[in-house]
Amino acid sequence: MAPGHVFWAIFYFACLCSASLANNAKVNFREKEKKILDQILGAGKYDARIRPSGINGTDGPAIVRINLFVRSIMTISDIKMEYSVQLTFREQWLDERLKFDDIGGRLKYLTLTEANRVWMPDLFFSNEKEGHFHNIIMPNVYIRIFPYGSVLYSIRISLTLACPMNLKLYPLDRQVCSLRMASYGWTTADLVFLWKEGDPVQVVKNLHLPRFTLEKFLTDYCNSKTNTGEYSCLKVDLLFKREFSYYLIQIYIPCCMLVIVSWVSFWLDQGAVPARVSLGVTTLLTMATQTSGINASLPPVSYTKAIDVWTGVCLTFVFGALLEFALVNYASRSDMHRENMKKKRREMEQASLDAASDLLDTDSNATFAMKPLVRHPGDPMALEKLRQCEVHMQAPKRPSCCRSWLSKFPTSPFKKVPCLGRGQCSRSKRIDVISRITFPLVFALFNLVYWSTYLFREEEED
């Protein structure tokens, strides 16, 4: 062959190679995806009503692996006993009918946005109250088909789920809220749900809740048996701890302040009736309003909650302070009546003694006076002698410790000196003095018992 012909042959071969490379560089893989989808999902080739086969093409149940990504937890309602969560829900299973050629590894997966084109597990959330998909701007859902027939289904949903709560330790409680997923129609002979190995549940970082803290979450299985068969079920338990600082500031400290304010009436004068009544009634009404506001944010339950014990005892202390003033007022009027009677009795005795002395003065000139053998009950001389005999016959009483301690307080309203005897003391003032010490001591003892009991019960719950 002539050298010129050889040159043109080589040139022609180089042109063919460059054209072939150019054609390969311009391959439209999206068109390839369309052809593959039409090939594997075409009419008469794939039936979405038939479930995939089991492992290794056997007649066993189809295995669907689940994993979740918790994006946010919006609200946890105590009164409705529910919580709202937004999550990305993913399912993955193997369908050998969807295998395709990946063109030498250039097609990693095929993407679908219509879930009805392939078989889907009939999963539902068994404790769901409300739920909706997200369609802004486009429906937040996709299906990926991998070359070896694996299918990945992912969707973003928002759910409102039931969460039965035990409020006996409220607000020192922990609540467990579950998310349950089960098969509706396929039994375990046809469909089995499993958690994805490794990390089945993921939670967004810095998850913030106003009144709760997500402590941890646990995954488990909850298969259920009915008269139609056994159904596969998965659940994840979210453990929430209630933030106590909010309730300490909003409930416990204000209630303590109201109880302490009600004790101010013990230090007011017993004659300041308007001030003590206004203070007692105001604190009682405020405490009642506080209690009703707390109960309005909680469901009506048949058992006693920790907050019920606290508000009930605080309301009792405030009511007791108001009753204490009623007792003081009654004792004050009784003391006044008793003192008036004593005063009248002394005046009558003084008048009788004056009359007797006048009688003796008039008979002083007589040389002899016969004393009657029998004294009448109204005779002033008989009364005086009887009183002297009683004074000499009474044995001296040893004062008790309590009476000696109370005698240090100026509890006599009619004398500006401390009580020296039982008859000279004011019972109304003594009630105030005892209340000033008794009420704080009993309230402090209640706090000790309350916090010890419920904090210990909280540790037992843990």
C-alpha atoms as one frame of an Amber mdcrd trajectory, in Angstrom:
protein
   0.000   0.000   0.000   1.251   3.445  -0.891   2.274   5.733   1.922  -0.464
   8.214   0.986  -3.162   5.620   1.321  -1.844   4.621   4.734  -2.002   8.235
   5.934  -5.598   8.676   4.803  -6.600   5.403   6.405  -5.136   6.453   9.744
  -6.792   9.858   9.473 -10.174   8.276   8.727  -9.856   5.921  11.713  -8.988
   8.823  14.019 -12.051  10.730  12.860 -14.295   7.763  13.566 -12.850   7.405
  17.086 -13.322  11.088  17.871 -16.920  10.975  16.611 -17.621   7.946  18.757
 -16.170   9.665  21.832 -18.212  12.769  21.110 -21.383  10.736  20.873 -20.604
   9.014  24.199 -19.950  12.378  25.838 -23.358  13.603  24.755 -25.306  10.660
  26.246 -28.440  11.984  28.047 -28.659   9.912  31.223 -32.074  11.354  32.012
 -33.328   9.757  28.852 -31.667   6.553  29.952 -33.545   6.810  33.284 -36.830
   7.236  31.435 -36.171   4.205  29.296 -35.222   2.137  32.344 -38.325   3.245
  34.250 -40.521   2.423  31.255 -38.777  -0.897  31.007 -39.140  -1.996  34.642
 -42.485  -0.288  35.377 -44.131  -0.722  32.032 -47.615  -2.145  31.578 -47.670
  -5.887  32.070 -44.171  -5.966  33.551 -44.708  -4.742  37.146 -47.789  -5.042
  39.335 -47.815  -2.766  42.407 -50.540  -4.894  44.008 -48.188  -7.839  44.539
 -45.800  -7.698  47.461 -42.100  -8.427  46.956 -40.732 -11.861  47.683 -38.873
 -12.740  50.854 -35.143 -12.918  51.459 -33.212 -14.459  48.554 -36.373 -14.719
  46.483 -38.112 -17.086  48.919 -41.791 -17.119  49.770 -41.096 -15.650  53.209
 -42.312 -12.284  54.426 -41.069  -9.055  52.910 -38.649  -7.278  55.256 -39.091
  -3.512  55.615 -36.547  -1.587  57.652 -37.607   1.676  59.326 -35.696   4.696
  60.552 -36.828   8.138  61.733 -35.370  11.613  61.926 -37.154  13.764  64.522
 -37.012  17.330  63.231 -38.945  19.062  66.005 -41.392  18.492  68.856 -43.792
  21.393  68.868 -46.095  20.966  71.869 -46.764  18.554  74.706 -50.281  19.126
  76.061 -51.077  17.957  79.584 -54.790  18.693  79.398 -55.266  16.851  76.071
 -52.591  14.248  76.805 -51.010  14.497  73.370 -47.880  15.772  71.675 -47.050
  17.068  68.203 -43.954  16.026  66.302 -42.513  16.667  62.856 -40.308  13.947
  61.438 -38.752  12.495  58.322 -40.011   8.945  57.966 -38.041   6.422  55.915
 -38.757   2.857  54.779 -36.413   0.585  52.868 -37.062  -2.839  51.376 -35.842
  -5.099  48.546 -37.926  -5.684  45.417 -36.009  -7.849  42.958 -38.437  -6.991
  40.175 -36.942  -3.482  40.061 -33.370  -4.454  39.216 -31.787  -2.531  36.288
 -28.483  -1.913  34.532 -26.579   0.961  36.120 -24.574   1.658  32.924 -21.261
   0.820  34.403 -21.971   2.479  37.736 -23.045   5.799  36.202 -26.652   5.513
  37.419 -26.580   5.383  41.218 -30.385   5.303  41.613 -33.650   6.223  39.954
 -35.952   8.795  41.565 -39.761   8.701  41.667 -42.242  11.128  43.214 -45.365
   8.982  42.752 -45.676   6.365  45.456 -48.468   4.488  43.662 -46.093   3.358
  40.895 -44.460   0.729  43.158 -45.602  -1.547  45.953 -45.761   0.215  49.328
 -46.031  -1.236  52.855 -49.417  -0.551  54.483 -47.912   1.078  57.572 -49.989
   3.332  59.846 -49.402   5.160  63.146 -51.606   3.429  65.684 -51.674   6.243
  68.274 -52.152   9.049  65.764 -54.832  11.691  66.353 -54.078  14.036  63.447
 -51.505  14.183  60.706 -50.689  15.899  57.426 -48.119  15.890  54.649 -46.028
  18.881  53.618 -46.628  20.141  50.078 -44.829  23.497  50.051 -43.358  24.157
  47.533 -43.498  20.625  46.196 -44.631  17.462  47.983 -41.871  16.503  50.411
 -41.632  12.883  49.326 -39.374  10.794  47.119 -38.721   7.161  46.168 -35.267
   5.964  45.179 -34.769   2.697  43.280 -31.237   1.295  43.402 -29.731  -0.988
  40.714 -29.915  -4.137  42.861 -33.678  -3.621  43.471 -33.575  -1.843  46.852
 -36.303   0.779  47.344 -36.005   3.776  49.698 -39.168   5.723  50.569 -38.787
   9.048  52.427 -41.456  11.581  53.424 -41.777  14.545  55.802 -44.900  14.473
  57.953 -46.354  16.205  61.003 -48.267  14.128  63.534 -50.321  14.729  66.664
 -50.056  11.594  68.770 -51.807  10.431  71.931 -49.647  10.311  75.043 -51.383
   8.901  78.156 -49.791  10.551  81.188 -49.508   9.688  84.860 -49.702  12.997
  86.746 -49.391  11.743  90.337 -45.986  13.426  90.698 -46.881  16.568  88.698
 -44.873  18.817  88.358 -42.014  16.581  89.556 -42.858  13.922  86.989 -41.404
  12.252  83.920 -43.577  11.242  80.995 -43.064   8.537  78.371 -44.663   9.324
  75.005 -44.675   6.592  72.367 -44.727   6.563  68.586 -46.237   3.282  67.338
 -46.115   2.008  63.746 -47.861  -1.152  62.603 -49.066  -2.974  59.515 -52.762
  -2.588  58.840 -53.526  -5.494  56.491 -50.435  -7.626  55.998 -49.750 -10.156
  58.755 -46.294 -11.203  59.867 -46.480 -14.084  57.367 -46.317 -11.516  54.551
 -44.732  -8.369  56.032 -42.302  -7.766  58.898 -41.096  -4.368  60.103 -37.596
  -4.082  61.555 -35.615  -1.170  62.903 -32.697  -0.160  60.714 -29.433  -1.379
  62.151 -27.033   1.156  63.578 -28.997   4.327  64.198 -32.747   3.764  63.782
 -33.860   7.049  65.408 -32.121  10.381  64.989 -33.011  13.600  66.790 -32.141
  17.080  65.626 -29.448  18.775  67.672 -30.409  21.493  70.181 -33.995  20.291
  70.410 -35.732  22.944  72.549 -38.966  22.444  74.453 -40.476  25.163  76.693
 -41.435  22.937  79.645 -39.777  19.594  78.959 -36.391  18.091  78.273 -35.970
  15.025  76.081 -33.765  12.789  78.213 -33.540   9.721  75.988 -35.446   7.502
  73.577 -35.753   3.726  73.293 -36.760   1.566  70.326 -38.702  -1.645  70.744
 -41.138  -4.034  69.058 -44.850  -4.235  69.859 -46.365  -6.985  67.685 -50.076
  -7.411  68.293 -52.288 -10.457  67.896 -55.937 -10.178  66.905 -58.522 -12.659
  65.677 -57.339 -11.983  62.125 -53.684 -12.768  62.771 -50.476 -11.281  64.136
 -49.315  -7.905  62.864 -45.823  -6.455  62.962 -45.387  -3.317  65.050 -42.547
  -0.963  65.988 -42.451   1.669  68.685 -40.114   4.349  69.968 -40.510   5.650
  73.530 -39.553   9.275  74.141 -38.738  10.017  77.797 -39.520  13.639  78.730
 -38.553  15.261  82.018 -40.604  18.247  83.134 -38.638  21.432  83.761 -39.276
  22.207  87.438 -37.800  25.726  87.452 -40.844  27.105  85.628 -43.251  25.720
  88.220 -40.995  26.787  91.101 -41.210  30.404  89.929 -44.839  30.379  88.828
 -46.497  28.252  91.525 -44.439  27.258  94.558 -42.793  30.577  95.434 -46.028
  32.648  95.003 -47.934  30.177  97.181 -45.263  30.403  99.895 -45.433  34.189
  99.752 -49.220  34.165 100.134 -48.991  31.892 103.171 -46.347  34.097 104.784
 -48.378  37.256 104.067 -51.360  35.696 105.838 -49.208  35.426 108.993 -48.824
  39.214 109.119 -52.255  39.398 110.768 -50.800  37.695 113.862 -48.633  40.766
 114.450 -51.432  43.306 114.004 -53.361  44.608 116.972 -56.427  42.554 117.794
 -58.493  45.714 117.704 -57.563  46.406 114.039 -60.510  44.399 112.752 -60.726
  45.920 109.208 -57.011  45.413 108.557 -56.925  41.810 109.727 -60.144  40.840
 107.959 -59.045  42.479 104.687 -55.662  40.770 104.835 -57.152  37.343 105.550
 -59.886  37.530 102.913 -57.522  38.913 100.239 -54.922  36.200 100.715 -57.632
  33.527 100.783 -59.199  34.720  97.519 -55.795  35.065  95.856 -54.845  31.547
  96.892 -58.161  30.191  95.628 -57.629  31.942  92.285 -54.123  30.523  92.034
 -55.438  27.015  92.707 -58.212  27.271  90.118 -55.731  28.567  87.521 -53.465
  25.574  88.121 -56.336  23.098  87.821 -57.556  24.745  84.610 -54.337  23.741
  82.840 -54.617  20.073  83.888 -57.057  17.310  82.976 -59.612  16.185  85.567
 -58.122  12.987  86.971 -59.392  10.734  89.737 -56.178  10.662  91.767 -54.379
  13.291  93.836 -51.429  15.057  92.247 -48.406  16.470  94.030 -49.484  19.997
  93.119 -52.930  19.309  94.648 -51.314  18.456  97.982 -49.240  21.637  97.883
 -52.049  24.032  96.959 -54.482  22.302  99.317 -52.180  22.655 102.326 -51.300
  26.271 101.448 -54.999  27.085 101.124 -55.592  25.431 104.504 -52.881  27.574
 106.140 -54.361  30.767 104.707 -57.846  29.732 105.786 -56.493  28.805 109.214
 -55.012  32.294 109.610 -58.451  33.776 108.921 -60.087  31.423 111.421 -57.399
  32.331 113.949 -58.512  35.952 113.821 -62.124  34.873 114.336 -61.002  32.949
 117.420 -58.939  35.909 118.623 -61.892  38.244 118.182 -64.166  35.911 120.107
 -61.590  35.481 122.883 -61.094  39.233 123.063 -64.807  39.864 123.558 -64.912
  37.050 126.093 -61.977  38.592 127.991 -63.647  41.966 127.954 -66.901  40.503
 129.223 -65.054  38.587 131.939 -63.158  41.702 133.019 -66.365  43.729 133.139
 -67.994  41.083 135.321 -64.976  41.073 137.640 -65.091  44.839 137.810 -68.787
  44.827 138.713 -68.204  42.126 141.304 -65.415  44.136 142.891 -67.611  47.215
 142.946 -70.408  45.269 144.627 -68.010  43.794 147.179 -66.533  47.218 147.860
 -70.006  48.639 148.331 -70.883  45.842 150.792 -67.673  46.426 152.737 -68.390
  50.155 152.920 -71.882  49.472 154.234 -70.522  47.089 156.868 -67.886  49.586
 158.012 -70.552  52.290 158.313 -72.612  49.928 160.444 -69.667  49.243 162.754
 -68.953  52.925 163.070 -72.506  53.668 164.198 -72.391  50.909 166.842 -68.956
  51.793 168.205 -70.450  53.414 171.344 -72.263  50.215 172.344 -70.624  48.281
 175.186 -71.567  44.833 173.925 -72.622  43.480 170.532 -73.785  39.944 169.983
 -72.465  38.343 166.775 -74.983  36.177 165.001 -74.339  32.465 165.202 -75.312
  31.887 161.555 -74.215  34.081 158.681 -76.553  34.512 155.739 -75.160  33.985
 152.241 -75.457  37.654 151.380 -73.680  38.790 154.488 -70.533  40.777 153.486
 -68.667  39.677 156.591 -69.259  36.014 155.737 -67.982  36.537 152.204 -64.817
  38.176 153.444 -64.059  35.422 155.930 -64.768  32.705 153.347 -62.428  34.327
 150.849 -59.630  34.516 153.435 -60.104  30.848 154.296 -59.937  29.835 150.631
 -56.715  31.794 150.148 -55.052  30.091 153.125 -56.312  26.614 152.179 -55.182
  26.629 148.533 -51.848  24.855 148.014 -49.280  26.744 145.954 -49.234  25.438
 142.349 -45.960  24.813 140.571 -45.976  26.771 137.301 -45.529  24.649 134.150
 -42.802  25.325 131.583 -45.282  26.433 128.936 -47.057  28.781 131.333 -43.754
  30.206 132.530 -42.703  30.816 128.912 -46.032  32.433 128.025 -45.893  34.624
 131.115 -42.904  36.422 129.573 -45.146  37.984 126.920 -47.214  41.077 127.759
 -50.525  39.375 127.034 -52.668  41.408 129.401 -54.572  44.122 127.512 -55.714
  45.829 130.667 -52.351  46.043 132.412 -49.053  47.170 130.947 -47.173  44.387
 132.753 -46.589  40.710 131.920 -49.077  38.099 133.079 -48.513  37.208 136.721
 -51.385  34.842 137.195 -53.929  32.806 135.329 -56.765  35.182 135.884 -54.914
  38.271 134.692 -53.900  37.020 131.207 -55.688  37.798 127.937 -56.532  34.646
 126.014 -56.837  36.573 122.738 -53.321  37.944 122.958 -51.983  34.560 123.976
 -53.561  32.969 120.856 -51.739  35.476 118.658 -48.434  34.778 120.382 -48.833
  31.007 120.005 -49.870  31.381 116.325 -46.779  33.447 115.512 -44.632  30.445
 116.347 -46.918  27.492 115.617 -47.886  28.381 112.035 -44.299  28.830 110.709
 -43.084  25.694 112.484 -45.905  23.541 111.097 -45.431  24.972 107.590 -41.694
  24.275 107.729 -42.415  20.718 108.867 -44.858  20.291 105.983 -42.214  21.472
 103.500 -39.724  18.984 104.879 -42.171  16.090 104.577 -43.488  17.207 101.155
 -40.143  17.565  99.397 -38.676  14.473 101.024 -41.656  12.353 100.006 -42.028
  13.431  96.395 -38.355  13.700  95.582 -37.836  10.222  96.984 -40.773   8.909
  94.949 -39.290  10.557  91.842 -36.035   8.662  92.397 -37.994   5.425  92.765
 -39.765   6.121  89.466 -36.359   6.533  87.794
